[in-house]
Amino acid sequence: MTRVRRWLPGLLLVSPSIIAIAVFVYGMLGWNFKVALSDQHDEISPGSFVGLENFTGIWSEDRWGLSVRHAIVFTVVFVLGALMLGWLLAFLMERGIRGEGGFRAVYLFPMAVSFIATGVVWRWLLNSGTGERAVGLNGLLGYLGLDFLQWGWFRDPDWGMAAMAVPAIWQMSGYIMALFLAGFRGVPEELRESARVDGCTEWQVYRHIVLPFLRPVTLAALIILGHISLKVFDLIVAVSGKQIITDVPAIFMWTAVFDSHDPAKGATIAAYIVLSVCVFVVPYLIWNARRGDRT
Amino acid sequence: MRRRWMAAVAVSLTGLLTLTACGDGGGSQGGSQSAEAKVEVFSWWTGAGEADGLKAMRAIFERENPGQEFVDAAVAGGSGDQARALLASKLSANQPPDTFQGHAGAELQGYIKAGKLESLNFLYDELKLRDVFPQQLIDQISVQGEIYSVPVNIHRSNVLWFNPAVLKEAGISTPPATIAAFIADLEKVKASGKIPLSIGSQWTVVHLLESVLLGSLGTETYNRLWTAQADWSNANVTQALNDFKTILSYAGTPVEDWQPAAKQVADGQAAFNIMGDWAYGYFHNPPDGGLGKSSKTDFDWAPAPGTDGTFMWLSDSFTLPKGAPNRAGAVAWLKVAASKEGQDAFNPLKGSIPARTDADKSLYKDYLEWDLAQWSSNKLAGSIQHGVVANDAWRASINDAVGLFQGDQDVAKFQQALADAAKNSGQ
């Protein structure tokens, strides 16, 4: 009885959220996979089990290959861009700057804006008109006499998705800065001092003392950015709507479900999105659990 | 200790109760006591003009049906993207509105197959609607002899909008009547330094495609594409798609949507734009909803090249969902929507023409006057992008094919994709 008293109240306290998560997250995930493994290609037919047919069949579609390629370009540019910019900002802050609090707030503010609002503004900034018709960033370039730098931004067939990553970098780099700044501040001052006493140059202090301390923060930032990036939907819808030129899996999923009325295809794409996010998250969870065991 | 234990139980139970309470809240919306007299009319008419038109029909409805209360369930968003997503979830939860807006034609097929709509043949018989709608329209919206919607208005898709001053500057005296003449004129405009043809986002290119297909293939062949005898792989279609590729090569940088593309013509930056006749309201209406341009001088129009004598139509219509909470009210609404009085109240405000051929012609001025004359004399063809000839799945595949074609410019692949789309549409 006393043993029950020890664990039961705690369990009861968390049970509502356990139940809610079991139903609304894992239950729905399971349902999604069930639909993805079926041939329910319209809303009314019941659908029967077809194995991995949808998962392999989708690779023969041109649109799918294109949207995967777009997602990869977007992810690489966005994750690297936000990491590097965030790191640089944090580094400059850490070197000591007057009015640091003000700068920190300024860089963090874009976080408070939704991707939709960001997208509406950047749709104009990334306008693809050039020459006389240039507005937004192209207009700015023209004004500065840098006309040769004007290009189609997100309408460029090859590197459009790299341009699409710019607003995302703008929005998230302040947050990454805050993460890194906390990391920098977490390095004990004594360690740095003793390294300096041992004759390290300032560069060596960073190389051998500070950067290793930042590794967990970098990993956390990488995972946060990576999963945002693979699921990106709202930003792209706000900038360009559902056009092939900026297609990503999440938008393909939307048109498959609501325009083509093909639940099985939509569920297959959703499953691929979940699996690709797992590639990021699961190693992190394992790594975290191991670290938890050690300490 | 014991009291803490009890407190924990209490808290968890409260949590659970809150959850279940939320669940109940969703279900009780369809409560039926007050629904008897309310008619929920679901549409996507929230913009300037269209909302006024809806209000005018509502006034007639409320005057003629004193016991019924009109509930405007309009959802904002051009061409009804958001509205249709919400509607799909309402219908699959078996909580239909009393009546909802849909493009007449194949777009409704999904709902019809799913058994969500009631046939309206009884209403067509009662009101003798077959006599007042053009026979071809009746044919094109019938599914195995049954009609499932009441068309309220007609829009024309195949309109070539142009800027007379830019044409004059390029040495073009009359708007092009054939695809070949169109291509020659595009070349002339290009030489004069203006944008030959303005385009917007991807769907406006699909809209361009339907006019080019109609102009290049001719009405008979175009209409056959949507029947069981369709042949998407033959040389005619290849020729049409090559024309499309040539025309697209004269297009300017795509702008965000159809309005900025139309504005390029109105501002004299571009010569031509092919867009539905809702562009007329945008050109003509005073600033705030439109550009305040005067017709025939600042902008002008002609049938899209090669399509003179054919009216490519699309239509907003209302339906009767099965299990509508207030069926009598919905039927009363459909009667207003089908009536001469209702259509003549709605259409001049919306900037479209009535589907009925017996409308009061004096109400329709300028473009609409021309439009109405064309509607009563032309052959008919249905629009692709606006839900007449292809069901949603087919239209989505055509959109994909066009989007990919914009990138790779490969006509053979494009034609194959269109042929596959026709085969897999399940229509």
PDB file of C-alpha atoms in Angstrom, chain A residues 17-236:
ATOM      1  CA  SER A  17      -1.391  14.368 -20.692  1.00  0.00           C
ATOM      2  CA  ILE A  18      -0.220  10.800 -21.279  1.00  0.00           C
ATOM      3  CA  ILE A  19      -3.675   9.896 -22.554  1.00  0.00           C
ATOM      4  CA  ALA A  20      -3.924  13.007 -24.686  1.00  0.00           C
ATOM      5  CA  ILE A  21      -0.515  12.403 -26.235  1.00  0.00           C
ATOM      6  CA  ALA A  22      -1.213   8.717 -26.760  1.00  0.00           C
ATOM      7  CA  VAL A  23      -4.402   9.479 -28.636  1.00  0.00           C
ATOM      8  CA  PHE A  24      -3.603  12.682 -30.457  1.00  0.00           C
ATOM      9  CA  VAL A  25       0.057  12.094 -31.285  1.00  0.00           C
ATOM     10  CA  TYR A  26       0.809   8.392 -31.405  1.00  0.00           C
ATOM     11  CA  GLY A  27      -2.717   7.283 -32.261  1.00  0.00           C
ATOM     12  CA  MET A  28      -2.870   9.729 -35.158  1.00  0.00           C
ATOM     13  CA  LEU A  29       0.636   8.773 -36.282  1.00  0.00           C
ATOM     14  CA  GLY A  30      -0.424   5.140 -36.355  1.00  0.00           C
ATOM     15  CA  TRP A  31      -3.568   6.007 -38.280  1.00  0.00           C
ATOM     16  CA  ASN A  32      -1.511   8.015 -40.761  1.00  0.00           C
ATOM     17  CA  PHE A  33       0.779   5.045 -41.385  1.00  0.00           C
ATOM     18  CA  LYS A  34      -2.233   2.783 -41.790  1.00  0.00           C
ATOM     19  CA  VAL A  35      -3.644   5.059 -44.517  1.00  0.00           C
ATOM     20  CA  ALA A  36      -0.197   5.361 -46.121  1.00  0.00           C
ATOM     21  CA  LEU A  37      -0.003   1.575 -46.409  1.00  0.00           C
ATOM     22  CA  SER A  38      -3.448   1.338 -48.011  1.00  0.00           C
ATOM     23  CA  ASP A  39      -4.798   2.009 -51.496  1.00  0.00           C
ATOM     24  CA  GLN A  40      -7.347   4.570 -50.342  1.00  0.00           C
ATOM     25  CA  HIS A  41      -6.883   6.918 -53.283  1.00  0.00           C
ATOM     26  CA  ASP A  42     -10.157   8.805 -52.805  1.00  0.00           C
ATOM     27  CA  GLU A  43     -12.161   9.870 -49.809  1.00  0.00           C
ATOM     28  CA  ILE A  44     -14.978   7.361 -50.053  1.00  0.00           C
ATOM     29  CA  SER A  45     -13.400   3.980 -50.806  1.00  0.00           C
ATOM     30  CA  PRO A  46     -12.465   1.997 -47.678  1.00  0.00           C
ATOM     31  CA  GLY A  47      -8.948   1.109 -48.867  1.00  0.00           C
ATOM     32  CA  SER A  48      -7.111  -2.152 -48.336  1.00  0.00           C
ATOM     33  CA  PHE A  49      -3.557  -2.953 -47.286  1.00  0.00           C
ATOM     34  CA  VAL A  50      -1.029  -2.704 -50.123  1.00  0.00           C
ATOM     35  CA  GLY A  51       2.246  -2.705 -48.236  1.00  0.00           C
ATOM     36  CA  LEU A  52       4.908  -0.249 -49.279  1.00  0.00           C
ATOM     37  CA  GLU A  53       3.479   0.350 -52.764  1.00  0.00           C
ATOM     38  CA  ASN A  54       2.795   4.039 -52.122  1.00  0.00           C
ATOM     39  CA  PHE A  55       6.208   4.550 -50.569  1.00  0.00           C
ATOM     40  CA  THR A  56       8.050   3.222 -53.611  1.00  0.00           C
ATOM     41  CA  GLY A  57       5.601   4.454 -56.236  1.00  0.00           C
ATOM     42  CA  ILE A  58       5.966   8.088 -55.255  1.00  0.00           C
ATOM     43  CA  TRP A  59       9.616   8.146 -56.327  1.00  0.00           C
ATOM     44  CA  SER A  60       8.562   7.768 -59.959  1.00  0.00           C
ATOM     45  CA  GLU A  61       6.724  11.087 -59.772  1.00  0.00           C
ATOM     46  CA  ASP A  62       8.625  14.078 -61.092  1.00  0.00           C
ATOM     47  CA  ARG A  63       7.011  16.363 -58.597  1.00  0.00           C
ATOM     48  CA  TRP A  64       8.175  14.302 -55.640  1.00  0.00           C
ATOM     49  CA  GLY A  65      11.815  14.277 -56.770  1.00  0.00           C
ATOM     50  CA  LEU A  66      11.678  18.013 -57.248  1.00  0.00           C
ATOM     51  CA  SER A  67      10.122  18.677 -53.865  1.00  0.00           C
ATOM     52  CA  VAL A  68      12.690  16.492 -52.092  1.00  0.00           C
ATOM     53  CA  ARG A  69      15.496  18.321 -53.889  1.00  0.00           C
ATOM     54  CA  HIS A  70      13.954  21.648 -52.849  1.00  0.00           C
ATOM     55  CA  ALA A  71      13.659  20.503 -49.236  1.00  0.00           C
ATOM     56  CA  ILE A  72      17.335  19.486 -49.193  1.00  0.00           C
ATOM     57  CA  VAL A  73      18.553  22.777 -50.681  1.00  0.00           C
ATOM     58  CA  PHE A  74      16.352  24.713 -48.282  1.00  0.00           C
ATOM     59  CA  THR A  75      17.491  22.692 -45.278  1.00  0.00           C
ATOM     60  CA  VAL A  76      21.204  22.963 -46.045  1.00  0.00           C
ATOM     61  CA  VAL A  77      21.109  26.711 -46.674  1.00  0.00           C
ATOM     62  CA  PHE A  78      18.773  27.461 -43.788  1.00  0.00           C
ATOM     63  CA  VAL A  79      20.492  25.315 -41.151  1.00  0.00           C
ATOM     64  CA  LEU A  80      24.031  26.364 -42.053  1.00  0.00           C
ATOM     65  CA  GLY A  81      23.028  29.993 -42.554  1.00  0.00           C
ATOM     66  CA  ALA A  82      21.174  30.291 -39.256  1.00  0.00           C
ATOM     67  CA  LEU A  83      23.907  28.416 -37.342  1.00  0.00           C
ATOM     68  CA  MET A  84      26.704  30.553 -38.721  1.00  0.00           C
ATOM     69  CA  LEU A  85      24.877  33.847 -38.399  1.00  0.00           C
ATOM     70  CA  GLY A  86      23.645  32.978 -34.908  1.00  0.00           C
ATOM     71  CA  TRP A  87      27.136  31.920 -33.866  1.00  0.00           C
ATOM     72  CA  LEU A  88      28.686  35.082 -35.242  1.00  0.00           C
ATOM     73  CA  LEU A  89      26.170  37.322 -33.482  1.00  0.00           C
ATOM     74  CA  ALA A  90      26.685  35.477 -30.197  1.00  0.00           C
ATOM     75  CA  PHE A  91      30.455  35.694 -30.621  1.00  0.00           C
ATOM     76  CA  LEU A  92      30.304  39.452 -31.146  1.00  0.00           C
ATOM     77  CA  MET A  93      28.030  39.849 -28.127  1.00  0.00           C
ATOM     78  CA  GLU A  94      30.305  37.726 -26.047  1.00  0.00           C
ATOM     79  CA  ARG A  95      33.301  39.897 -26.919  1.00  0.00           C
ATOM     80  CA  GLY A  96      31.524  42.640 -25.003  1.00  0.00           C
ATOM     81  CA  ILE A  97      29.492  45.263 -26.717  1.00  0.00           C
ATOM     82  CA  ARG A  98      27.825  48.374 -25.374  1.00  0.00           C
ATOM     83  CA  GLY A  99      24.043  48.062 -25.021  1.00  0.00           C
ATOM     84  CA  GLU A 100      24.125  44.285 -25.309  1.00  0.00           C
ATOM     85  CA  GLY A 101      20.634  43.896 -23.853  1.00  0.00           C
ATOM     86  CA  GLY A 102      19.214  46.120 -26.567  1.00  0.00           C
ATOM     87  CA  PHE A 103      20.929  44.219 -29.365  1.00  0.00           C
ATOM     88  CA  ARG A 104      19.865  40.898 -27.894  1.00  0.00           C
ATOM     89  CA  ALA A 105      16.251  42.014 -27.876  1.00  0.00           C
ATOM     90  CA  VAL A 106      16.472  43.349 -31.428  1.00  0.00           C
ATOM     91  CA  TYR A 107      17.880  40.099 -32.781  1.00  0.00           C
ATOM     92  CA  LEU A 108      15.418  37.975 -30.831  1.00  0.00           C
ATOM     93  CA  PHE A 109      12.327  39.901 -31.900  1.00  0.00           C
ATOM     94  CA  PRO A 110      11.874  38.202 -35.301  1.00  0.00           C
ATOM     95  CA  MET A 111      11.208  35.019 -33.296  1.00  0.00           C
ATOM     96  CA  ALA A 112       7.981  36.617 -32.055  1.00  0.00           C
ATOM     97  CA  VAL A 113       6.704  36.986 -35.625  1.00  0.00           C
ATOM     98  CA  SER A 114       4.882  34.076 -37.210  1.00  0.00           C
ATOM     99  CA  PHE A 115       6.236  32.539 -40.405  1.00  0.00           C
ATOM    100  CA  ILE A 116       3.073  33.675 -42.178  1.00  0.00           C
ATOM    101  CA  ALA A 117       3.701  37.341 -41.321  1.00  0.00           C
ATOM    102  CA  THR A 118       7.362  36.972 -42.259  1.00  0.00           C
ATOM    103  CA  GLY A 119       6.319  35.404 -45.543  1.00  0.00           C
ATOM    104  CA  VAL A 120       3.911  38.199 -46.429  1.00  0.00           C
ATOM    105  CA  VAL A 121       6.648  40.802 -45.965  1.00  0.00           C
ATOM    106  CA  TRP A 122       9.331  38.802 -47.723  1.00  0.00           C
ATOM    107  CA  ARG A 123       7.065  38.028 -50.658  1.00  0.00           C
ATOM    108  CA  TRP A 124       7.451  41.682 -51.504  1.00  0.00           C
ATOM    109  CA  LEU A 125      11.145  41.859 -50.605  1.00  0.00           C
ATOM    110  CA  LEU A 126      11.921  38.830 -52.770  1.00  0.00           C
ATOM    111  CA  ASN A 127       9.961  40.151 -55.754  1.00  0.00           C
ATOM    112  CA  SER A 128      11.507  38.829 -58.919  1.00  0.00           C
ATOM    113  CA  GLY A 129      11.056  41.926 -61.108  1.00  0.00           C
ATOM    114  CA  THR A 130      14.317  43.390 -62.351  1.00  0.00           C
ATOM    115  CA  GLY A 131      15.368  46.575 -64.113  1.00  0.00           C
ATOM    116  CA  GLU A 132      12.551  49.143 -64.226  1.00  0.00           C
ATOM    117  CA  ARG A 133      10.129  46.784 -62.526  1.00  0.00           C
ATOM    118  CA  ALA A 134      12.397  46.022 -59.569  1.00  0.00           C
ATOM    119  CA  VAL A 135      10.940  46.420 -56.095  1.00  0.00           C
ATOM    120  CA  GLY A 136      11.980  44.988 -52.729  1.00  0.00           C
ATOM    121  CA  LEU A 137      15.549  43.743 -52.513  1.00  0.00           C
ATOM    122  CA  ASN A 138      16.050  44.002 -56.278  1.00  0.00           C
ATOM    123  CA  GLY A 139      14.890  47.614 -56.023  1.00  0.00           C
ATOM    124  CA  LEU A 140      17.409  48.243 -53.254  1.00  0.00           C
ATOM    125  CA  LEU A 141      20.189  46.690 -55.334  1.00  0.00           C
ATOM    126  CA  GLY A 142      19.176  48.858 -58.293  1.00  0.00           C
ATOM    127  CA  TYR A 143      19.164  51.952 -56.082  1.00  0.00           C
ATOM    128  CA  LEU A 144      22.694  51.140 -54.941  1.00  0.00           C
ATOM    129  CA  GLY A 145      23.830  50.753 -58.539  1.00  0.00           C
ATOM    130  CA  LEU A 146      24.310  47.009 -58.109  1.00  0.00           C
ATOM    131  CA  ASP A 147      21.887  46.055 -60.901  1.00  0.00           C
ATOM    132  CA  PHE A 148      24.045  43.107 -61.926  1.00  0.00           C
ATOM    133  CA  LEU A 149      23.209  41.442 -58.589  1.00  0.00           C
ATOM    134  CA  GLN A 150      19.464  41.490 -59.282  1.00  0.00           C
ATOM    135  CA  TRP A 151      18.037  38.054 -59.854  1.00  0.00           C
ATOM    136  CA  GLY A 152      14.780  36.118 -59.681  1.00  0.00           C
ATOM    137  CA  TRP A 153      15.096  35.173 -55.992  1.00  0.00           C
ATOM    138  CA  PHE A 154      12.691  32.346 -55.239  1.00  0.00           C
ATOM    139  CA  ARG A 155      11.709  32.136 -58.908  1.00  0.00           C
ATOM    140  CA  ASP A 156      15.171  31.024 -59.928  1.00  0.00           C
ATOM    141  CA  PRO A 157      14.714  27.429 -61.136  1.00  0.00           C
ATOM    142  CA  ASP A 158      17.973  26.153 -59.655  1.00  0.00           C
ATOM    143  CA  TRP A 159      18.677  28.143 -56.518  1.00  0.00           C
ATOM    144  CA  GLY A 160      15.261  29.588 -55.749  1.00  0.00           C
ATOM    145  CA  MET A 161      14.980  27.550 -52.577  1.00  0.00           C
ATOM    146  CA  ALA A 162      18.225  29.060 -51.307  1.00  0.00           C
ATOM    147  CA  ALA A 163      16.558  32.463 -51.619  1.00  0.00           C
ATOM    148  CA  MET A 164      13.525  31.067 -49.833  1.00  0.00           C
ATOM    149  CA  ALA A 165      15.793  30.174 -46.906  1.00  0.00           C
ATOM    150  CA  VAL A 166      16.807  33.817 -46.418  1.00  0.00           C
ATOM    151  CA  PRO A 167      13.648  34.874 -44.538  1.00  0.00           C
ATOM    152  CA  ALA A 168      13.879  31.731 -42.419  1.00  0.00           C
ATOM    153  CA  ILE A 169      17.492  32.553 -41.545  1.00  0.00           C
ATOM    154  CA  TRP A 170      16.449  36.109 -40.748  1.00  0.00           C
ATOM    155  CA  GLN A 171      13.766  34.833 -38.420  1.00  0.00           C
ATOM    156  CA  MET A 172      15.650  32.091 -36.568  1.00  0.00           C
ATOM    157  CA  SER A 173      19.230  33.354 -36.299  1.00  0.00           C
ATOM    158  CA  GLY A 174      18.396  35.545 -33.281  1.00  0.00           C
ATOM    159  CA  TYR A 175      17.152  32.512 -31.426  1.00  0.00           C
ATOM    160  CA  ILE A 176      20.279  30.562 -32.323  1.00  0.00           C
ATOM    161  CA  MET A 177      22.294  33.549 -31.104  1.00  0.00           C
ATOM    162  CA  ALA A 178      20.549  33.330 -27.728  1.00  0.00           C
ATOM    163  CA  LEU A 179      21.367  29.612 -27.507  1.00  0.00           C
ATOM    164  CA  PHE A 180      25.018  30.168 -28.356  1.00  0.00           C
ATOM    165  CA  LEU A 181      25.289  33.155 -26.041  1.00  0.00           C
ATOM    166  CA  ALA A 182      24.102  30.984 -23.167  1.00  0.00           C
ATOM    167  CA  GLY A 183      26.693  28.426 -24.275  1.00  0.00           C
ATOM    168  CA  PHE A 184      29.483  31.008 -24.327  1.00  0.00           C
ATOM    169  CA  ARG A 185      28.453  32.242 -20.899  1.00  0.00           C
ATOM    170  CA  GLY A 186      28.522  28.684 -19.611  1.00  0.00           C
ATOM    171  CA  VAL A 187      32.268  28.415 -20.129  1.00  0.00           C
ATOM    172  CA  PRO A 188      33.855  28.959 -16.702  1.00  0.00           C
ATOM    173  CA  GLU A 189      36.098  32.016 -16.622  1.00  0.00           C
ATOM    174  CA  GLU A 190      38.728  30.102 -14.582  1.00  0.00           C
ATOM    175  CA  LEU A 191      39.271  27.675 -17.450  1.00  0.00           C
ATOM    176  CA  ARG A 192      39.969  30.482 -19.872  1.00  0.00           C
ATOM    177  CA  GLU A 193      42.283  32.192 -17.408  1.00  0.00           C
ATOM    178  CA  SER A 194      44.273  29.097 -16.704  1.00  0.00           C
ATOM    179  CA  ALA A 195      44.632  28.495 -20.447  1.00  0.00           C
ATOM    180  CA  ARG A 196      45.917  32.032 -20.859  1.00  0.00           C
ATOM    181  CA  VAL A 197      48.341  31.506 -17.968  1.00  0.00           C
ATOM    182  CA  ASP A 198      49.589  28.408 -19.760  1.00  0.00           C
ATOM    183  CA  GLY A 199      50.423  30.627 -22.712  1.00  0.00           C
ATOM    184  CA  CYS A 200      47.476  30.112 -25.040  1.00  0.00           C
ATOM    185  CA  THR A 201      46.774  32.828 -27.562  1.00  0.00           C
ATOM    186  CA  GLU A 202      43.201  34.125 -27.596  1.00  0.00           C
ATOM    187  CA  TRP A 203      42.544  32.078 -30.772  1.00  0.00           C
ATOM    188  CA  GLN A 204      43.756  28.916 -29.054  1.00  0.00           C
ATOM    189  CA  VAL A 205      41.519  29.613 -26.059  1.00  0.00           C
ATOM    190  CA  TYR A 206      38.544  29.616 -28.398  1.00  0.00           C
ATOM    191  CA  ARG A 207      39.736  26.667 -30.413  1.00  0.00           C
ATOM    192  CA  HIS A 208      40.481  24.351 -27.495  1.00  0.00           C
ATOM    193  CA  ILE A 209      38.403  25.599 -24.557  1.00  0.00           C
ATOM    194  CA  VAL A 210      35.306  27.441 -25.728  1.00  0.00           C
ATOM    195  CA  LEU A 211      34.336  25.546 -28.877  1.00  0.00           C
ATOM    196  CA  PRO A 212      34.295  22.106 -27.237  1.00  0.00           C
ATOM    197  CA  PHE A 213      31.986  23.560 -24.596  1.00  0.00           C
ATOM    198  CA  LEU A 214      29.607  24.680 -27.347  1.00  0.00           C
ATOM    199  CA  ARG A 215      29.203  21.242 -28.892  1.00  0.00           C
ATOM    200  CA  PRO A 216      25.986  20.281 -27.057  1.00  0.00           C
ATOM    201  CA  VAL A 217      24.466  23.675 -27.847  1.00  0.00           C
ATOM    202  CA  THR A 218      25.395  23.289 -31.512  1.00  0.00           C
ATOM    203  CA  LEU A 219      23.781  19.888 -31.615  1.00  0.00           C
ATOM    204  CA  ALA A 220      20.606  21.157 -29.974  1.00  0.00           C
ATOM    205  CA  ALA A 221      20.474  24.097 -32.400  1.00  0.00           C
ATOM    206  CA  LEU A 222      21.041  21.770 -35.348  1.00  0.00           C
ATOM    207  CA  ILE A 223      18.120  19.596 -34.329  1.00  0.00           C
ATOM    208  CA  ILE A 224      15.766  22.495 -33.682  1.00  0.00           C
ATOM    209  CA  LEU A 225      16.586  24.049 -37.047  1.00  0.00           C
ATOM    210  CA  GLY A 226      16.579  20.740 -38.888  1.00  0.00           C
ATOM    211  CA  HIS A 227      13.104  19.714 -37.872  1.00  0.00           C
ATOM    212  CA  ILE A 228      11.677  23.168 -38.523  1.00  0.00           C
ATOM    213  CA  SER A 229      13.234  23.085 -41.944  1.00  0.00           C
ATOM    214  CA  LEU A 230      11.961  19.663 -42.991  1.00  0.00           C
ATOM    215  CA  LYS A 231       8.422  20.568 -42.015  1.00  0.00           C
ATOM    216  CA  VAL A 232       8.475  24.053 -43.535  1.00  0.00           C
ATOM    217  CA  PHE A 233       5.078  24.948 -44.949  1.00  0.00           C
ATOM    218  CA  ASP A 234       3.652  28.259 -43.746  1.00  0.00           C
ATOM    219  CA  LEU A 235       6.573  30.401 -44.897  1.00  0.00           C
ATOM    220  CA  ILE A 236       6.459  29.007 -48.418  1.00  0.00           C
TER     221      ILE A 236
END
